[in-house]
């Protein structure tokens, strides 16, 4: 019938300041809605609690008084708040304040405009300088590249000339026999010994 | 064209036969379109170990170096041909690296300075 509740399903206010010692709520319990009432409850007439007329009258009077006072207080405070708001919005000082703000706003905007112009000029100069620099760099790069190409061409020409020189010593069918005889007559020896001081000894025993 | 070096070991033979073998080899190279640059003789010496080839055991051989320019695709066929040649004990085809430039670009100069400590 009555279930103890605590934890997250309850607002914190009811947990922190409960009327009873344990927080309970009414719950349907064993019987559901459509079950008939018990035999022990047969003929039971539910009677509300009796009302005491004197007490009721006294309470009613006191309650009306209390409500009056509370409502009066509330309206007083409300009126005060509204008056303050009204004063702020359309009072005597409000116009001056608005004018001052407007002036301030105008001056700030003007200052902003000036700043913008100044920064614009600076930026334009900077951008132009950068563009010029990039142009210069590009030109320099082009020149460098051309130089590199020239050097490369020279290198290659040198190599070609060197190769042409060496080509005179190549072996062809005519000087094949001669070169074979030459080679067989001069055995080459690439072995040598060297010590820490750098003295080279080329005399070896070829066997 | 890339530059190759044929380090060939020929059988220890008499001079005319060696000359004929060399001539054959160079002509083989030239047939395959190689340009022979030079021919060097390293002498006839004892082989580092005894090599058996073409049903013969060799303990001495004549070392020759032939450097030439050739197309890269003649490698396998050339080696095949030289393997079949009876006078050739071992053919070895190597690629010649580009010459290392003698300019010192980095590091200390190559002088034998600090080697006197343990002398």
PDB file of N, CA and C in Angstrom, chain A residues 83-142:
ATOM      1  N   UNK A  83       8.424  50.087 -11.659  1.00  0.00           N
ATOM      2  CA  UNK A  83       8.806  51.491 -11.663  1.00  0.00           C
ATOM      3  C   UNK A  83      10.269  51.650 -12.000  1.00  0.00           C
ATOM      4  N   UNK A  84      11.071  50.806 -11.373  1.00  0.00           N
ATOM      5  CA  UNK A  84      12.506  50.885 -11.646  1.00  0.00           C
ATOM      6  C   UNK A  84      12.772  50.677 -13.128  1.00  0.00           C
ATOM      7  N   UNK A  85      12.127  49.673 -13.692  1.00  0.00           N
ATOM      8  CA  UNK A  85      12.339  49.386 -15.106  1.00  0.00           C
ATOM      9  C   UNK A  85      11.925  50.556 -15.970  1.00  0.00           C
ATOM     10  N   UNK A  86      10.756  51.100 -15.639  1.00  0.00           N
ATOM     11  CA  UNK A  86      10.247  52.231 -16.407  1.00  0.00           C
ATOM     12  C   UNK A  86      11.221  53.389 -16.343  1.00  0.00           C
ATOM     13  N   UNK A  87      11.718  53.638 -15.084  1.00  0.00           N
ATOM     14  CA  UNK A  87      12.671  54.733 -14.904  1.00  0.00           C
ATOM     15  C   UNK A  87      13.883  54.530 -15.794  1.00  0.00           C
ATOM     16  N   UNK A  88      14.363  53.286 -15.773  1.00  0.00           N
ATOM     17  CA  UNK A  88      15.566  53.018 -16.567  1.00  0.00           C
ATOM     18  C   UNK A  88      15.324  53.279 -18.033  1.00  0.00           C
ATOM     19  N   UNK A  89      14.186  52.794 -18.516  1.00  0.00           N
ATOM     20  CA  UNK A  89      13.978  52.887 -19.962  1.00  0.00           C
ATOM     21  C   UNK A  89      13.642  54.298 -20.389  1.00  0.00           C
ATOM     22  N   UNK A  90      12.693  54.944 -19.725  1.00  0.00           N
ATOM     23  CA  UNK A  90      12.233  56.257 -20.217  1.00  0.00           C
ATOM     24  C   UNK A  90      12.384  57.347 -19.169  1.00  0.00           C
ATOM     25  N   UNK A  91      13.330  57.230 -18.230  1.00  0.00           N
ATOM     26  CA  UNK A  91      13.526  58.255 -17.202  1.00  0.00           C
ATOM     27  C   UNK A  91      14.299  59.429 -17.757  1.00  0.00           C
ATOM     28  N   UNK A  92      14.672  60.369 -16.835  1.00  0.00           N
ATOM     29  CA  UNK A  92      15.366  61.578 -17.270  1.00  0.00           C
ATOM     30  C   UNK A  92      16.787  61.276 -17.662  1.00  0.00           C
ATOM     31  N   UNK A  93      17.408  60.355 -16.897  1.00  0.00           N
ATOM     32  CA  UNK A  93      18.802  60.065 -17.211  1.00  0.00           C
ATOM     33  C   UNK A  93      18.929  59.173 -18.438  1.00  0.00           C
ATOM     34  N   UNK A  94      17.811  58.528 -18.783  1.00  0.00           N
ATOM     35  CA  UNK A  94      17.913  57.531 -19.863  1.00  0.00           C
ATOM     36  C   UNK A  94      18.291  58.197 -21.172  1.00  0.00           C
ATOM     37  N   UNK A  95      17.674  59.371 -21.437  1.00  0.00           N
ATOM     38  CA  UNK A  95      17.959  60.034 -22.716  1.00  0.00           C
ATOM     39  C   UNK A  95      19.419  60.424 -22.810  1.00  0.00           C
ATOM     40  N   UNK A  96      19.925  61.034 -21.706  1.00  0.00           N
ATOM     41  CA  UNK A  96      21.325  61.460 -21.749  1.00  0.00           C
ATOM     42  C   UNK A  96      22.243  60.294 -21.969  1.00  0.00           C
ATOM     43  N   UNK A  97      21.950  59.232 -21.221  1.00  0.00           N
ATOM     44  CA  UNK A  97      22.776  58.042 -21.360  1.00  0.00           C
ATOM     45  C   UNK A  97      22.765  57.539 -22.798  1.00  0.00           C
ATOM     46  N   UNK A  98      21.527  57.532 -23.395  1.00  0.00           N
ATOM     47  CA  UNK A  98      21.430  57.037 -24.772  1.00  0.00           C
ATOM     48  C   UNK A  98      22.252  57.909 -25.707  1.00  0.00           C
ATOM     49  N   UNK A  99      22.144  59.251 -25.467  1.00  0.00           N
ATOM     50  CA  UNK A  99      22.910  60.163 -26.327  1.00  0.00           C
ATOM     51  C   UNK A  99      24.400  59.915 -26.198  1.00  0.00           C
ATOM     52  N   UNK A 100      24.864  59.762 -24.955  1.00  0.00           N
ATOM     53  CA  UNK A 100      26.292  59.528 -24.740  1.00  0.00           C
ATOM     54  C   UNK A 100      26.752  58.253 -25.445  1.00  0.00           C
ATOM     55  N   UNK A 101      25.913  57.254 -25.285  1.00  0.00           N
ATOM     56  CA  UNK A 101      26.288  55.973 -25.923  1.00  0.00           C
ATOM     57  C   UNK A 101      26.392  56.126 -27.420  1.00  0.00           C
ATOM     58  N   UNK A 102      25.441  56.879 -27.957  1.00  0.00           N
ATOM     59  CA  UNK A 102      25.456  57.043 -29.414  1.00  0.00           C
ATOM     60  C   UNK A 102      26.714  57.775 -29.854  1.00  0.00           C
ATOM     61  N   UNK A 103      27.069  58.799 -29.081  1.00  0.00           N
ATOM     62  CA  UNK A 103      28.284  59.543 -29.451  1.00  0.00           C
ATOM     63  C   UNK A 103      29.519  58.669 -29.385  1.00  0.00           C
ATOM     64  N   UNK A 104      29.537  57.924 -28.275  1.00  0.00           N
ATOM     65  CA  UNK A 104      30.683  57.032 -28.102  1.00  0.00           C
ATOM     66  C   UNK A 104      30.776  56.061 -29.291  1.00  0.00           C
ATOM     67  N   UNK A 105      29.624  55.501 -29.636  1.00  0.00           N
ATOM     68  CA  UNK A 105      29.566  54.550 -30.745  1.00  0.00           C
ATOM     69  C   UNK A 105      30.089  55.174 -32.022  1.00  0.00           C
ATOM     70  N   UNK A 106      29.631  56.448 -32.285  1.00  0.00           N
ATOM     71  CA  UNK A 106      30.040  57.114 -33.514  1.00  0.00           C
ATOM     72  C   UNK A 106      31.556  57.318 -33.531  1.00  0.00           C
ATOM     73  N   UNK A 107      32.083  57.786 -32.372  1.00  0.00           N
ATOM     74  CA  UNK A 107      33.524  58.046 -32.356  1.00  0.00           C
ATOM     75  C   UNK A 107      34.319  56.755 -32.545  1.00  0.00           C
ATOM     76  N   UNK A 108      33.840  55.708 -31.904  1.00  0.00           N
ATOM     77  CA  UNK A 108      34.540  54.422 -32.053  1.00  0.00           C
ATOM     78  C   UNK A 108      34.514  53.945 -33.492  1.00  0.00           C
ATOM     79  N   UNK A 109      33.345  54.093 -34.137  1.00  0.00           N
ATOM     80  CA  UNK A 109      33.243  53.678 -35.532  1.00  0.00           C
ATOM     81  C   UNK A 109      34.222  54.469 -36.380  1.00  0.00           C
ATOM     82  N   UNK A 110      34.280  55.803 -36.086  1.00  0.00           N
ATOM     83  CA  UNK A 110      35.205  56.630 -36.878  1.00  0.00           C
ATOM     84  C   UNK A 110      36.647  56.153 -36.679  1.00  0.00           C
ATOM     85  N   UNK A 111      36.985  55.887 -35.409  1.00  0.00           N
ATOM     86  CA  UNK A 111      38.338  55.407 -35.124  1.00  0.00           C
ATOM     87  C   UNK A 111      38.624  54.085 -35.845  1.00  0.00           C
ATOM     88  N   UNK A 112      37.618  53.240 -35.835  1.00  0.00           N
ATOM     89  CA  UNK A 112      37.761  51.953 -36.515  1.00  0.00           C
ATOM     90  C   UNK A 112      38.033  52.147 -37.997  1.00  0.00           C
ATOM     91  N   UNK A 113      37.286  53.080 -38.562  1.00  0.00           N
ATOM     92  CA  UNK A 113      37.459  53.354 -39.994  1.00  0.00           C
ATOM     93  C   UNK A 113      38.885  53.812 -40.271  1.00  0.00           C
ATOM     94  N   UNK A 114      39.362  54.716 -39.383  1.00  0.00           N
ATOM     95  CA  UNK A 114      40.735  55.202 -39.564  1.00  0.00           C
ATOM     96  C   UNK A 114      41.726  54.048 -39.519  1.00  0.00           C
ATOM     97  N   UNK A 115      41.542  53.213 -38.514  1.00  0.00           N
ATOM     98  CA  UNK A 115      42.445  52.062 -38.371  1.00  0.00           C
ATOM     99  C   UNK A 115      42.423  51.189 -39.619  1.00  0.00           C
ATOM    100  N   UNK A 116      41.197  50.993 -40.108  1.00  0.00           N
ATOM    101  CA  UNK A 116      41.067  50.157 -41.299  1.00  0.00           C
ATOM    102  C   UNK A 116      41.846  50.739 -42.459  1.00  0.00           C
ATOM    103  N   UNK A 117      41.693  52.052 -42.636  1.00  0.00           N
ATOM    104  CA  UNK A 117      42.398  52.700 -43.744  1.00  0.00           C
ATOM    105  C   UNK A 117      43.899  52.535 -43.595  1.00  0.00           C
ATOM    106  N   UNK A 118      44.346  52.776 -42.353  1.00  0.00           N
ATOM    107  CA  UNK A 118      45.796  52.697 -42.124  1.00  0.00           C
ATOM    108  C   UNK A 118      46.305  51.289 -42.436  1.00  0.00           C
ATOM    109  N   UNK A 119      45.597  50.316 -41.894  1.00  0.00           N
ATOM    110  CA  UNK A 119      46.028  48.942 -42.115  1.00  0.00           C
ATOM    111  C   UNK A 119      45.951  48.559 -43.582  1.00  0.00           C
ATOM    112  N   UNK A 120      44.940  49.150 -44.254  1.00  0.00           N
ATOM    113  CA  UNK A 120      44.816  48.856 -45.682  1.00  0.00           C
ATOM    114  C   UNK A 120      46.051  49.315 -46.430  1.00  0.00           C
ATOM    115  N   UNK A 121      46.461  50.549 -46.136  1.00  0.00           N
ATOM    116  CA  UNK A 121      47.640  51.057 -46.842  1.00  0.00           C
ATOM    117  C   UNK A 121      48.869  50.193 -46.529  1.00  0.00           C
ATOM    118  N   UNK A 122      49.022  49.882 -45.255  1.00  0.00           N
ATOM    119  CA  UNK A 122      50.175  49.049 -44.878  1.00  0.00           C
ATOM    120  C   UNK A 122      50.163  47.725 -45.626  1.00  0.00           C
ATOM    121  N   UNK A 123      48.975  47.123 -45.636  1.00  0.00           N
ATOM    122  CA  UNK A 123      48.847  45.817 -46.258  1.00  0.00           C
ATOM    123  C   UNK A 123      49.183  45.884 -47.741  1.00  0.00           C
ATOM    124  N   UNK A 124      48.669  46.953 -48.364  1.00  0.00           N
ATOM    125  CA  UNK A 124      48.921  47.060 -49.807  1.00  0.00           C
ATOM    126  C   UNK A 124      50.406  47.162 -50.079  1.00  0.00           C
ATOM    127  N   UNK A 125      51.084  47.985 -49.259  1.00  0.00           N
ATOM    128  CA  UNK A 125      52.521  48.111 -49.469  1.00  0.00           C
ATOM    129  C   UNK A 125      53.231  46.794 -49.290  1.00  0.00           C
ATOM    130  N   UNK A 126      52.807  46.109 -48.207  1.00  0.00           N
ATOM    131  CA  UNK A 126      53.452  44.838 -47.917  1.00  0.00           C
ATOM    132  C   UNK A 126      53.258  43.855 -49.069  1.00  0.00           C
ATOM    133  N   UNK A 127      52.010  43.793 -49.533  1.00  0.00           N
ATOM    134  CA  UNK A 127      51.700  42.835 -50.603  1.00  0.00           C
ATOM    135  C   UNK A 127      52.506  43.163 -51.850  1.00  0.00           C
ATOM    136  N   UNK A 128      52.614  44.449 -52.138  1.00  0.00           N
ATOM    137  CA  UNK A 128      53.362  44.824 -53.338  1.00  0.00           C
ATOM    138  C   UNK A 128      54.822  44.421 -53.219  1.00  0.00           C
ATOM    139  N   UNK A 129      55.366  44.693 -52.006  1.00  0.00           N
ATOM    140  CA  UNK A 129      56.769  44.311 -51.798  1.00  0.00           C
ATOM    141  C   UNK A 129      56.964  42.826 -52.002  1.00  0.00           C
ATOM    142  N   UNK A 130      56.029  42.071 -51.421  1.00  0.00           N
ATOM    143  CA  UNK A 130      56.165  40.616 -51.530  1.00  0.00           C
ATOM    144  C   UNK A 130      56.107  40.182 -52.977  1.00  0.00           C
ATOM    145  N   UNK A 131      55.187  40.791 -53.725  1.00  0.00           N
ATOM    146  CA  UNK A 131      55.070  40.416 -55.131  1.00  0.00           C
ATOM    147  C   UNK A 131      56.352  40.713 -55.874  1.00  0.00           C
ATOM    148  N   UNK A 132      56.900  41.885 -55.568  1.00  0.00           N
ATOM    149  CA  UNK A 132      58.156  42.219 -56.262  1.00  0.00           C
ATOM    150  C   UNK A 132      59.239  41.209 -55.925  1.00  0.00           C
ATOM    151  N   UNK A 133      59.262  40.857 -54.617  1.00  0.00           N
ATOM    152  CA  UNK A 133      60.294  39.898 -54.210  1.00  0.00           C
ATOM    153  C   UNK A 133      60.133  38.568 -54.924  1.00  0.00           C
ATOM    154  N   UNK A 134      58.873  38.120 -55.001  1.00  0.00           N
ATOM    155  CA  UNK A 134      58.673  36.837 -55.675  1.00  0.00           C
ATOM    156  C   UNK A 134      59.083  36.934 -57.139  1.00  0.00           C
ATOM    157  N   UNK A 135      58.779  38.081 -57.765  1.00  0.00           N
ATOM    158  CA  UNK A 135      59.181  38.244 -59.162  1.00  0.00           C
ATOM    159  C   UNK A 135      60.683  38.135 -59.299  1.00  0.00           C
ATOM    160  N   UNK A 136      61.353  38.843 -58.405  1.00  0.00           N
ATOM    161  CA  UNK A 136      62.823  38.811 -58.440  1.00  0.00           C
ATOM    162  C   UNK A 136      63.337  37.386 -58.288  1.00  0.00           C
ATOM    163  N   UNK A 137      62.747  36.710 -57.312  1.00  0.00           N
ATOM    164  CA  UNK A 137      63.203  35.343 -57.052  1.00  0.00           C
ATOM    165  C   UNK A 137      62.984  34.456 -58.265  1.00  0.00           C
ATOM    166  N   UNK A 138      61.821  34.657 -58.880  1.00  0.00           N
ATOM    167  CA  UNK A 138      61.540  33.840 -60.065  1.00  0.00           C
ATOM    168  C   UNK A 138      62.572  34.080 -61.139  1.00  0.00           C
ATOM    169  N   UNK A 139      62.850  35.368 -61.344  1.00  0.00           N
ATOM    170  CA  UNK A 139      63.822  35.674 -62.404  1.00  0.00           C
ATOM    171  C   UNK A 139      65.171  35.072 -62.080  1.00  0.00           C
ATOM    172  N   UNK A 140      65.532  35.244 -60.782  1.00  0.00           N
ATOM    173  CA  UNK A 140      66.819  34.677 -60.382  1.00  0.00           C
ATOM    174  C   UNK A 140      66.846  33.176 -60.604  1.00  0.00           C
ATOM    175  N   UNK A 141      65.716  32.540 -60.244  1.00  0.00           N
ATOM    176  CA  UNK A 141      65.653  31.083 -60.411  1.00  0.00           C
ATOM    177  C   UNK A 141      65.832  30.709 -61.869  1.00  0.00           C
ATOM    178  N   UNK A 142      65.177  31.484 -62.738  1.00  0.00           N
ATOM    179  CA  UNK A 142      65.299  31.187 -64.169  1.00  0.00           C
ATOM    180  C   UNK A 142      66.747  31.301 -64.611  1.00  0.00           C
TER     181      UNK A 142
END
